[in-house]
CSV table of C-alpha atoms and ligand atoms in Angstrom, one decimal:
chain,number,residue,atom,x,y,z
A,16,UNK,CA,13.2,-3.1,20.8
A,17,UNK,CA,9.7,-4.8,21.1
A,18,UNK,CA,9.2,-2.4,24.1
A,19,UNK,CA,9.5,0.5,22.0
A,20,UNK,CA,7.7,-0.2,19.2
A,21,UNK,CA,5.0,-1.4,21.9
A,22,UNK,CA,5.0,2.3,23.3
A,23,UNK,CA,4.7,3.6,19.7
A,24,UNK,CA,1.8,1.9,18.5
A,25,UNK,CA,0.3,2.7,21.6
A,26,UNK,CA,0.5,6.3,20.6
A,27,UNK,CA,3.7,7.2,23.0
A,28,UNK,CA,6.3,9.6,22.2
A,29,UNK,CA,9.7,8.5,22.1
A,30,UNK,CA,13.2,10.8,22.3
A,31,UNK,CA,15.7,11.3,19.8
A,32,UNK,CA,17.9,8.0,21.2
A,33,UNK,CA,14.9,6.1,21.0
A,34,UNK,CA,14.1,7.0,17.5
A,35,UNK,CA,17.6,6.9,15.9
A,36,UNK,CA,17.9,3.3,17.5
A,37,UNK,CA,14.7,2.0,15.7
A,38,UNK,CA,15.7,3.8,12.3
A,39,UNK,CA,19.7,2.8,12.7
A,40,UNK,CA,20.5,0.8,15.5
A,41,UNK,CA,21.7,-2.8,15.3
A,42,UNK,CA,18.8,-5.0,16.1
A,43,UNK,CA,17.1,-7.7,14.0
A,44,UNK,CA,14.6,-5.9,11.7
A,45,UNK,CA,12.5,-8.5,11.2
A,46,UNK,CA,11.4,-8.3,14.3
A,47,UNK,CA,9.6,-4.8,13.5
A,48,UNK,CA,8.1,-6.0,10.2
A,49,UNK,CA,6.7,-8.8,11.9
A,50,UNK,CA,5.6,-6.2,15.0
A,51,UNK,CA,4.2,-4.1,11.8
A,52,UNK,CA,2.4,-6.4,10.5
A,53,UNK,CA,0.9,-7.8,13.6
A,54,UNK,CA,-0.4,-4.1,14.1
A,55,UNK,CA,-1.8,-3.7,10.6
A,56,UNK,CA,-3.7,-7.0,10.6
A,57,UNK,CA,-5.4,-6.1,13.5
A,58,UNK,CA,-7.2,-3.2,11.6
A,59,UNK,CA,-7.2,-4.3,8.1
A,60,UNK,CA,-6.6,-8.3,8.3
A,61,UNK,CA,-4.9,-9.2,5.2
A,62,UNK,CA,-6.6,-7.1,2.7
A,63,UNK,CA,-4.6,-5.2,0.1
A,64,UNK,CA,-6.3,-2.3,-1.4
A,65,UNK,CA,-5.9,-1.4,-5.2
A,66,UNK,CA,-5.9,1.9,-6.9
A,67,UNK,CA,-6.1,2.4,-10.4
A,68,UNK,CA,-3.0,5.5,-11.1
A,69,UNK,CA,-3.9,7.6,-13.8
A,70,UNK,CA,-0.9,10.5,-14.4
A,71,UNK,CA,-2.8,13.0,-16.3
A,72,UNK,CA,0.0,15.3,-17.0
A,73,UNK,CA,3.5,15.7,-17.1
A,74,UNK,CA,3.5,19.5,-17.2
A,75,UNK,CA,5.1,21.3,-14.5
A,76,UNK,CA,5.6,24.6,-13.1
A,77,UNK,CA,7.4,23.7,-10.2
A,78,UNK,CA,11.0,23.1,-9.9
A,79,UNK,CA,11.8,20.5,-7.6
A,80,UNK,CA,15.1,19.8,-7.5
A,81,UNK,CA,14.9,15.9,-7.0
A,82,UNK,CA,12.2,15.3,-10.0
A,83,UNK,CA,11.9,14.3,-13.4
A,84,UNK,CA,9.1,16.3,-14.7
A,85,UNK,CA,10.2,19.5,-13.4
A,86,UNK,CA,9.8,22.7,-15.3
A,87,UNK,CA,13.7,23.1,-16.4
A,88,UNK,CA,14.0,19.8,-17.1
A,89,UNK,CA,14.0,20.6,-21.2
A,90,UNK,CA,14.5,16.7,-22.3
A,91,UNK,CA,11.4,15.4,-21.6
A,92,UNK,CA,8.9,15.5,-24.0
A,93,UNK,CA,5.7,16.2,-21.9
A,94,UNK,CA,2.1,15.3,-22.4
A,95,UNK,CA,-1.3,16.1,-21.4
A,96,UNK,CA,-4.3,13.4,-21.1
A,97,UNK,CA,-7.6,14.7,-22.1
A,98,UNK,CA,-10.7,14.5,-20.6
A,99,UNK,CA,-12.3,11.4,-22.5
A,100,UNK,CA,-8.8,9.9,-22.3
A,101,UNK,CA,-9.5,9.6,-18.3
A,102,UNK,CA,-12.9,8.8,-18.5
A,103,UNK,CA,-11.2,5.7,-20.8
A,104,UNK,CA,-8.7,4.8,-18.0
A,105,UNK,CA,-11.1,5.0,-15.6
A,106,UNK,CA,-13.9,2.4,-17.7
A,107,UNK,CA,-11.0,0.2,-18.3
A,108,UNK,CA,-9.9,0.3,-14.6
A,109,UNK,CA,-13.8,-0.5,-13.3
A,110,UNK,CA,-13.6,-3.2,-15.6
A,111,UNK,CA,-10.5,-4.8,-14.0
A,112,UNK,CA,-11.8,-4.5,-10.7
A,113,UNK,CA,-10.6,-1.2,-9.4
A,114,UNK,CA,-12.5,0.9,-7.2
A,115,UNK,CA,-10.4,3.9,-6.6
A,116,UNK,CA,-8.7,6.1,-9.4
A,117,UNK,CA,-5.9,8.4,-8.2
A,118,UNK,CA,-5.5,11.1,-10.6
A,119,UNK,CA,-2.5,12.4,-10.4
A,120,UNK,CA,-0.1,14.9,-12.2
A,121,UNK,CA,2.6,17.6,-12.0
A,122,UNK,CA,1.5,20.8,-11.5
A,123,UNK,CA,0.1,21.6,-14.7
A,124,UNK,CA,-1.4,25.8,-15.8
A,125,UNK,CA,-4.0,24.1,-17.9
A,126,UNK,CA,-5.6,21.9,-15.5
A,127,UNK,CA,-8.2,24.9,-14.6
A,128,UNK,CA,-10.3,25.0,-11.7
A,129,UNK,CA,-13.5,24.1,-13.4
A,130,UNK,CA,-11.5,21.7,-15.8
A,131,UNK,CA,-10.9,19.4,-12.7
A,132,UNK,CA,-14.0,19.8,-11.2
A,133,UNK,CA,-15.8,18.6,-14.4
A,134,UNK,CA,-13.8,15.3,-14.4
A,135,UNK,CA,-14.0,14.8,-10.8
A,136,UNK,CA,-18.5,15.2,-11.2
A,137,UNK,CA,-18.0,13.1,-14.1
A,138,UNK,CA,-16.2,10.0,-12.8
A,139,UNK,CA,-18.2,10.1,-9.7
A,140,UNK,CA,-21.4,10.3,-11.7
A,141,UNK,CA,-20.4,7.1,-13.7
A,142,UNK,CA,-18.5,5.2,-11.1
A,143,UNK,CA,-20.5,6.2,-7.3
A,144,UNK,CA,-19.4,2.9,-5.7
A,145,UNK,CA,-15.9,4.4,-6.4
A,146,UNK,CA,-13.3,7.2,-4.4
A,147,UNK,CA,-11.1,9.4,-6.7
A,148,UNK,CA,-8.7,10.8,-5.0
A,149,UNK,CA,-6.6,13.4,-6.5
A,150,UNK,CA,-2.8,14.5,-6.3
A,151,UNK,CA,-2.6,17.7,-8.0
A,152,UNK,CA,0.1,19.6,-5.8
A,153,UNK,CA,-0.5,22.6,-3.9
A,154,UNK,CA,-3.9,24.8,-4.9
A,155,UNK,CA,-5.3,27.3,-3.3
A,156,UNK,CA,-8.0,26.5,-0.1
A,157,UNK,CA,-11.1,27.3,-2.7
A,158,UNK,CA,-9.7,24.6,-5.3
A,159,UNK,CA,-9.5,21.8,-3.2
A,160,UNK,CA,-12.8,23.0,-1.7
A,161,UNK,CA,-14.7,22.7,-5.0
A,162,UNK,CA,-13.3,19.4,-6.1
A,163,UNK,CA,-14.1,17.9,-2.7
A,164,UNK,CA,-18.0,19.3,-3.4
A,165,UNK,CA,-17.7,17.6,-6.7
A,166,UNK,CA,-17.1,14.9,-4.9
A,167,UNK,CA,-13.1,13.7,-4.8
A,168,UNK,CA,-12.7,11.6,-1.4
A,169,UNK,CA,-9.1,11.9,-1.1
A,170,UNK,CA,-5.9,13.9,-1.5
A,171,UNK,CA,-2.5,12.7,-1.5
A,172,UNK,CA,0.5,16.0,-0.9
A,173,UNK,CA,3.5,14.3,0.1
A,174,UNK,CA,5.2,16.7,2.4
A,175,UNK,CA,8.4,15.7,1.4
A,176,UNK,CA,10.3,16.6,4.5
A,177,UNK,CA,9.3,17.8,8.0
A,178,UNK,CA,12.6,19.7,8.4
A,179,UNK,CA,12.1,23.4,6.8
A,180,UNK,CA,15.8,23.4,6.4
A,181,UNK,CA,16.2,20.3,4.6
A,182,UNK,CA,13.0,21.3,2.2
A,183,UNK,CA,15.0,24.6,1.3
A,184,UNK,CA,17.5,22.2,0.0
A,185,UNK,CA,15.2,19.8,-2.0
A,186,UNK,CA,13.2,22.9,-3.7
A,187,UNK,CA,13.7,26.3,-5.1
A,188,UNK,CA,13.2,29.3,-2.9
A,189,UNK,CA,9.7,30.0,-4.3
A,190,UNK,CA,8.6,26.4,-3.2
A,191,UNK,CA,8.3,27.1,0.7
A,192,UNK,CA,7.6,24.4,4.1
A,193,UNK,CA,5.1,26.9,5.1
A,194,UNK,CA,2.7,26.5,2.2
A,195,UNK,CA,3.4,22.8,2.2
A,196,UNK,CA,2.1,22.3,5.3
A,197,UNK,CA,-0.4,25.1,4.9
A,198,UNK,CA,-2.0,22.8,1.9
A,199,UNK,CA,-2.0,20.2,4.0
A,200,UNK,CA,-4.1,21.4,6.7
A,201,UNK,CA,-6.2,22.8,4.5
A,202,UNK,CA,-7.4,19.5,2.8
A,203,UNK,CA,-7.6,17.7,6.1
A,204,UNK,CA,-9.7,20.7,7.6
A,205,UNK,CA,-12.0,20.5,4.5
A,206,UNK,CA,-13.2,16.7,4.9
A,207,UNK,CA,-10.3,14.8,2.5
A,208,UNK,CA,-8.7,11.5,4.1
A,209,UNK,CA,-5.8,13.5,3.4
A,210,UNK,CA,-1.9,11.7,2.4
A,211,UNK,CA,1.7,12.6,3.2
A,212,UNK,CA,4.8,11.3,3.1
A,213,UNK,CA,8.6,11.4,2.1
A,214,UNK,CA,11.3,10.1,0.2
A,215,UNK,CA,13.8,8.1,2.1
A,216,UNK,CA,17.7,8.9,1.5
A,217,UNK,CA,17.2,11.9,-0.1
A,218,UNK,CA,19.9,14.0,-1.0
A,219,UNK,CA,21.0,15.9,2.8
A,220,UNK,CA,18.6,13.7,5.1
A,221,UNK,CA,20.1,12.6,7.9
A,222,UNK,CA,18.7,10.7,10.6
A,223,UNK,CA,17.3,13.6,12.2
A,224,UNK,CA,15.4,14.8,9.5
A,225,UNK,CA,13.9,10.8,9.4
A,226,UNK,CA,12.5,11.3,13.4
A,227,UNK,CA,11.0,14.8,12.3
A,228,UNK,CA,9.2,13.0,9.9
A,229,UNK,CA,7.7,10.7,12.1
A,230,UNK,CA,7.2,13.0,14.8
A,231,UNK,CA,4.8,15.3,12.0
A,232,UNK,CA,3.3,11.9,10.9
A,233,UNK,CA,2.5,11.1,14.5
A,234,UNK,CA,1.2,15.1,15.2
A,235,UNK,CA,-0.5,15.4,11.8
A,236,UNK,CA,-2.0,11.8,11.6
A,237,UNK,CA,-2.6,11.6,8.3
A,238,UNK,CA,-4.7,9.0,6.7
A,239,UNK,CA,-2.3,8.0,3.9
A,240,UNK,CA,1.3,7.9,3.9
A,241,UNK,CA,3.5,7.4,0.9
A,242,UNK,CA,7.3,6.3,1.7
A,243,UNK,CA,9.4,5.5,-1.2
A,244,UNK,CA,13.3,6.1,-1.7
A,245,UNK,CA,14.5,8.6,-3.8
A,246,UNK,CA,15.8,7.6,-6.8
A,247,UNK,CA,17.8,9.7,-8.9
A,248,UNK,CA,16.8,11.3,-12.7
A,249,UNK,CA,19.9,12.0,-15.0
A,250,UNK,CA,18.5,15.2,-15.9
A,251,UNK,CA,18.0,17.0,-12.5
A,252,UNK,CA,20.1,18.8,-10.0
A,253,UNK,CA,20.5,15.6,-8.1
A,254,UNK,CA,21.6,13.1,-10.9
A,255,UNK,CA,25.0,12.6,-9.3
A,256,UNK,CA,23.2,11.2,-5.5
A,257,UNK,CA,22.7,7.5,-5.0
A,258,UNK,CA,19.3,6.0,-4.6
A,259,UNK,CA,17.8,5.9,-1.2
A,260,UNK,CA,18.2,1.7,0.6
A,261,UNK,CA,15.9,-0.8,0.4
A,262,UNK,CA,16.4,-1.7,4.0
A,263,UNK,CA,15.8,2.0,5.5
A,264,UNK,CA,12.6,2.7,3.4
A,265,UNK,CA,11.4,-0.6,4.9
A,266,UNK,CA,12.1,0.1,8.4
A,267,UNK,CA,10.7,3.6,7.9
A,268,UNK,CA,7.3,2.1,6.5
A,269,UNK,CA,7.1,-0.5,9.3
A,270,UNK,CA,7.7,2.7,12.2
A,271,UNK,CA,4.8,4.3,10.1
A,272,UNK,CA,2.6,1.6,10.1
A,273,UNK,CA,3.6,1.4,14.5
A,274,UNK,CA,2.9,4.9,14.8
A,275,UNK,CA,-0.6,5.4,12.6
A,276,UNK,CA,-1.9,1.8,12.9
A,277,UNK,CA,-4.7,2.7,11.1
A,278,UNK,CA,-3.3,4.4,8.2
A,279,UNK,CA,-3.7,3.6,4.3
A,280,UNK,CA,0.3,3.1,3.6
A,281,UNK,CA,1.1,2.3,-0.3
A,282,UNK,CA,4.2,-0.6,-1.3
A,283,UNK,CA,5.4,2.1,-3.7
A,284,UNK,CA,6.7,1.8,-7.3
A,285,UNK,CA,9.6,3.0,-6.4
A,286,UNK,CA,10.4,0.6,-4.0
A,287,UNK,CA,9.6,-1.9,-7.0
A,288,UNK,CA,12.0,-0.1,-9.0
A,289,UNK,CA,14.6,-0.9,-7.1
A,290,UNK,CA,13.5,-3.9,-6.1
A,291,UNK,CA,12.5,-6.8,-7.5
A,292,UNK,CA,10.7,-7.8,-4.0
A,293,UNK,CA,10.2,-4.5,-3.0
A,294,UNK,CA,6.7,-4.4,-3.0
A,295,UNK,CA,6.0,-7.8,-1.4
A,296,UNK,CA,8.6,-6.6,1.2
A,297,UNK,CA,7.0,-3.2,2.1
A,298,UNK,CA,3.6,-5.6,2.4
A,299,UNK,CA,5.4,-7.8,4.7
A,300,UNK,CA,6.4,-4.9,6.7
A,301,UNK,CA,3.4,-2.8,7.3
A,302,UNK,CA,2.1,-1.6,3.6
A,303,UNK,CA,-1.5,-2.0,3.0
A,304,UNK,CA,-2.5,-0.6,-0.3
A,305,UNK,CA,-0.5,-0.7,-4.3
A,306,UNK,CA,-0.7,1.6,-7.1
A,307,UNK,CA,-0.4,0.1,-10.5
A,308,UNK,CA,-0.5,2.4,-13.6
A,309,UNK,CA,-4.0,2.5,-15.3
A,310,UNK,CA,-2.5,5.4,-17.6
A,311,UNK,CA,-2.5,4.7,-21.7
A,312,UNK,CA,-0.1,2.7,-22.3
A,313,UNK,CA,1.7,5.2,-24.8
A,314,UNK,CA,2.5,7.8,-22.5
A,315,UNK,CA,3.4,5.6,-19.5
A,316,UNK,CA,6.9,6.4,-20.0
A,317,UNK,CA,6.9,9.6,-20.0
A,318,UNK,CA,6.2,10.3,-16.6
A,319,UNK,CA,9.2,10.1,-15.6
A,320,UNK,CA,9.7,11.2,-12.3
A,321,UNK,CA,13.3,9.3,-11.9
A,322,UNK,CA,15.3,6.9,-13.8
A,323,UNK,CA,14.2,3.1,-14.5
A,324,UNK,CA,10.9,4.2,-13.1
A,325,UNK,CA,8.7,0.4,-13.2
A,326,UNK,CA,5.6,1.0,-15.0
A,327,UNK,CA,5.1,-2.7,-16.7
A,328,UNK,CA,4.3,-6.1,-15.2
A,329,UNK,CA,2.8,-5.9,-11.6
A,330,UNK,CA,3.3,-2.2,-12.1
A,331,UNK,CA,1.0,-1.9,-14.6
A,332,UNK,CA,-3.2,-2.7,-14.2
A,333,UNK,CA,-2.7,-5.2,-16.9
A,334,UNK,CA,-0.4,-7.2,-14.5
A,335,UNK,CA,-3.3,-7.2,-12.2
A,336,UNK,CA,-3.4,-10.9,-12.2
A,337,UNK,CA,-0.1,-11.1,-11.5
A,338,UNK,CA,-0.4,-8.9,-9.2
A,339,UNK,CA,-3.1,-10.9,-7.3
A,340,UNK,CA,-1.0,-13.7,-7.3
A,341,UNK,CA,2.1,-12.4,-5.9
A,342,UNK,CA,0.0,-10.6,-2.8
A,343,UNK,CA,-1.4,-13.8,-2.2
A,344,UNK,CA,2.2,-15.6,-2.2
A,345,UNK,CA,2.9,-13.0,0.1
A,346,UNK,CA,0.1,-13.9,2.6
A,347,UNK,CA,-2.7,-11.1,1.7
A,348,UNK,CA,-5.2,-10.7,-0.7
A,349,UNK,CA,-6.5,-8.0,-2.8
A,350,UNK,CA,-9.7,-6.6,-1.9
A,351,UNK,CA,-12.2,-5.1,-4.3
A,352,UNK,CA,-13.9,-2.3,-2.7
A,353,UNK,CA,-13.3,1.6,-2.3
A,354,UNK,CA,-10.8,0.7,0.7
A,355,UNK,CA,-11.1,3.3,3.1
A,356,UNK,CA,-9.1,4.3,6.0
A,357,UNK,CA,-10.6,2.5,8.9
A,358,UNK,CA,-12.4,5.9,11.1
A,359,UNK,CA,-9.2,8.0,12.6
A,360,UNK,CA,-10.1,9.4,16.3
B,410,LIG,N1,2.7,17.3,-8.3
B,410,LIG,C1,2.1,16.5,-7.3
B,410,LIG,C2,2.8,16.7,-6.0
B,410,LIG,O1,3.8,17.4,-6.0
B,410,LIG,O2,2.3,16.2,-5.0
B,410,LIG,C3,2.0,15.0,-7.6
B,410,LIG,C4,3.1,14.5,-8.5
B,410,LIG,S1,4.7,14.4,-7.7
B,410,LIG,C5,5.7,14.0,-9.0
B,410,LIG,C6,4.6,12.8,-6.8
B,410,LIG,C7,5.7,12.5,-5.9
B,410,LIG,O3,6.8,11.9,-6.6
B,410,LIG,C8,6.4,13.5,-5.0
B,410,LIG,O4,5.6,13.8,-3.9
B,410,LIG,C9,7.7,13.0,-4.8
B,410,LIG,O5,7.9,12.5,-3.4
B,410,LIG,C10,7.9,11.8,-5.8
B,410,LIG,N2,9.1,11.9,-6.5
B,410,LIG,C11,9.5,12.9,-7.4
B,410,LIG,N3,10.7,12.7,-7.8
B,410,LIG,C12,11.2,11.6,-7.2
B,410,LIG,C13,12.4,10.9,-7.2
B,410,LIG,N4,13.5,11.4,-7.9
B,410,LIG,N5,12.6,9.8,-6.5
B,410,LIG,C14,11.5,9.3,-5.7
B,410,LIG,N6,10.3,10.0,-5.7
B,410,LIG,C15,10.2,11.1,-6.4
């Protein structure tokens, strides 16, 4: 074991054996957290980056199959956060000590072009010591050109899946791989530090679809990488699947963290919805940055991207002392500053 995930964080390839042993073989997993977080510390020490999450809509004109807000989902009631109601979150965010707000949303008709780019000049004209970084779906190339001129640092576009078959079965035929992944070189071409990622144990993934991730994660090299399992929503397609394991979306963030060393890599909510520890965990094992909600407070629940999604306590940017104080029991310590990826070759 430690001689493969040596040959992985030294940037090796590894065949399909190799990688099915390291996401399902029998072998002491703590052992690759630990390897994990040997390899992180060596680029980012113990610091834990914040970012202040804003969702600033919970309109939606895609259709994914596995979430919450999408657009046949008729039970939601959906909401829409106005300009000044940002600028608010950010203000109170700056004043809690954040330095990056991630706006995100679904994919919403009304957020216009110019609409975005306003917000984006806006927040960078009060807040310059800070990085917005924006996860706003798939846009065309001149979109994400003009909000990067306004001045957004980042982009987050989870690619879902690396397997075009197995994101045929996650979306709607109108959704396709090909523009995923077109997005996504886009935004890296342009100048974002760019994010992907994938849910673990989502409905059809098998552990081949797992090592295609990794193998795109290791081609692609993104900055960012957002793991977190899937967790169903009663009103979708894929109410009726169980929730992806703790245990595998740890062992996929640690093989992450092996393979990108120097990569961004959230503890998700979602692995702190279903998990009491499941932050701290995904910390111990490679994770380097969290995400509590900065959103108001009223809508917070409406975001609802899957059932019992955590959005109070350490969740939220309230719980930030809290917060604090459970990094710290976990051995790190939050760090107030833009947090950048460290340079990527
Ligand atoms: N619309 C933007 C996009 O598609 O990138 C940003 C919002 S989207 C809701 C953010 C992420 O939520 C997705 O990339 C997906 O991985 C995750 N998500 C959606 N439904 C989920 C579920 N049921 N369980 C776990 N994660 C989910």
């Amino acid at each position: 074991m430690t001689d493969l995930t040596d040959r992985l964080a030294a940037g090796e390839e590894l065949s399909d054996d190799e990688w099915r042993f390291l996401i399902e073989g029998d072998y002491e997993k703590q052992l690759l957290f630990y390897r994990a977080d040997e390899v992180r510390r060596q680029y980012y020490g113990t610091d834990v980056y914040i970012r202040g999450l804003i969702e600033i809509s919970s309109y939606c004109r895609n259709d994914c199959l596995y979430c919450g807000i999408r657009r046949s989902n008729a039970n939601i009631s959906r909401y829409r956060l106005a300009e000044e109601e940002i600028l608010a979150c950010c203000k109170q965010g700056y004043e809690l000590g954040f330095r990056t707000f991630v706006l995100q949303g679904g994919e919403d008709a009304h957020h216009t072009t110019a609409w975005v780019e306003e917000i984006v000049s806006h927040i960078k004209e009060k807040y310059s010591d800070c990085a917005v970084t924006l996860s706003l779906g798939e846009r065309p190339r001149e979109d994400y050109e003009i909000w990067y001129q306004a001045g957004a640092d980042r982009y987050l576009l989870r690619h879902e899946t690396a397997s075009r078959s197995h994101y045929g079965k996650l979306h709607p035929q109108e959704q396709t791989y090909l523009r995923r992944m077109e997005c996504l070189r886009n935004l890296r071409e342009i100048g974002y530090q760019t994010g992907a990622g994938f849910m673990v144990g989502s409905p059809f993934q098998r552990t081949e679809e797992l090592i295609a991730d990794m193998r795109f994660l290791q081609e692609f090299r993104p900055h960012m990488v957002g793991i977190g399992p899937f967790i169903p929503h009663h009103d979708t397609p894929f109410a009726g699947y169980p929730a992806g394991s703790l245990q595998r979306t740890l062992i996929m963030v640690a093989l992450s963290r092996l393979a990108l060393p120097k990569a961004l890599i959230p503890a998700t909510t979602a692995l702190g919805t279903i998990h009491p520890q499941g932050r701290e965990l995904a910390l111990k094992a490679g994770a380097n940055v969290v995400m509590p909600n900065l959103s108001p407070v009223n809508v917070r629940g409406q975001y609802s991207l899957y059932d019992n999604k955590a959005c109070t306590g350490q969740e939220a940017a309230e719980g930030l002392a809290a917060l604090r104080e459970s990094v710290v029991a976990a051995g790190y310590r939050v760090a107030v500053s833009r947090g950048d990826a460290v340079q990527t070759e």
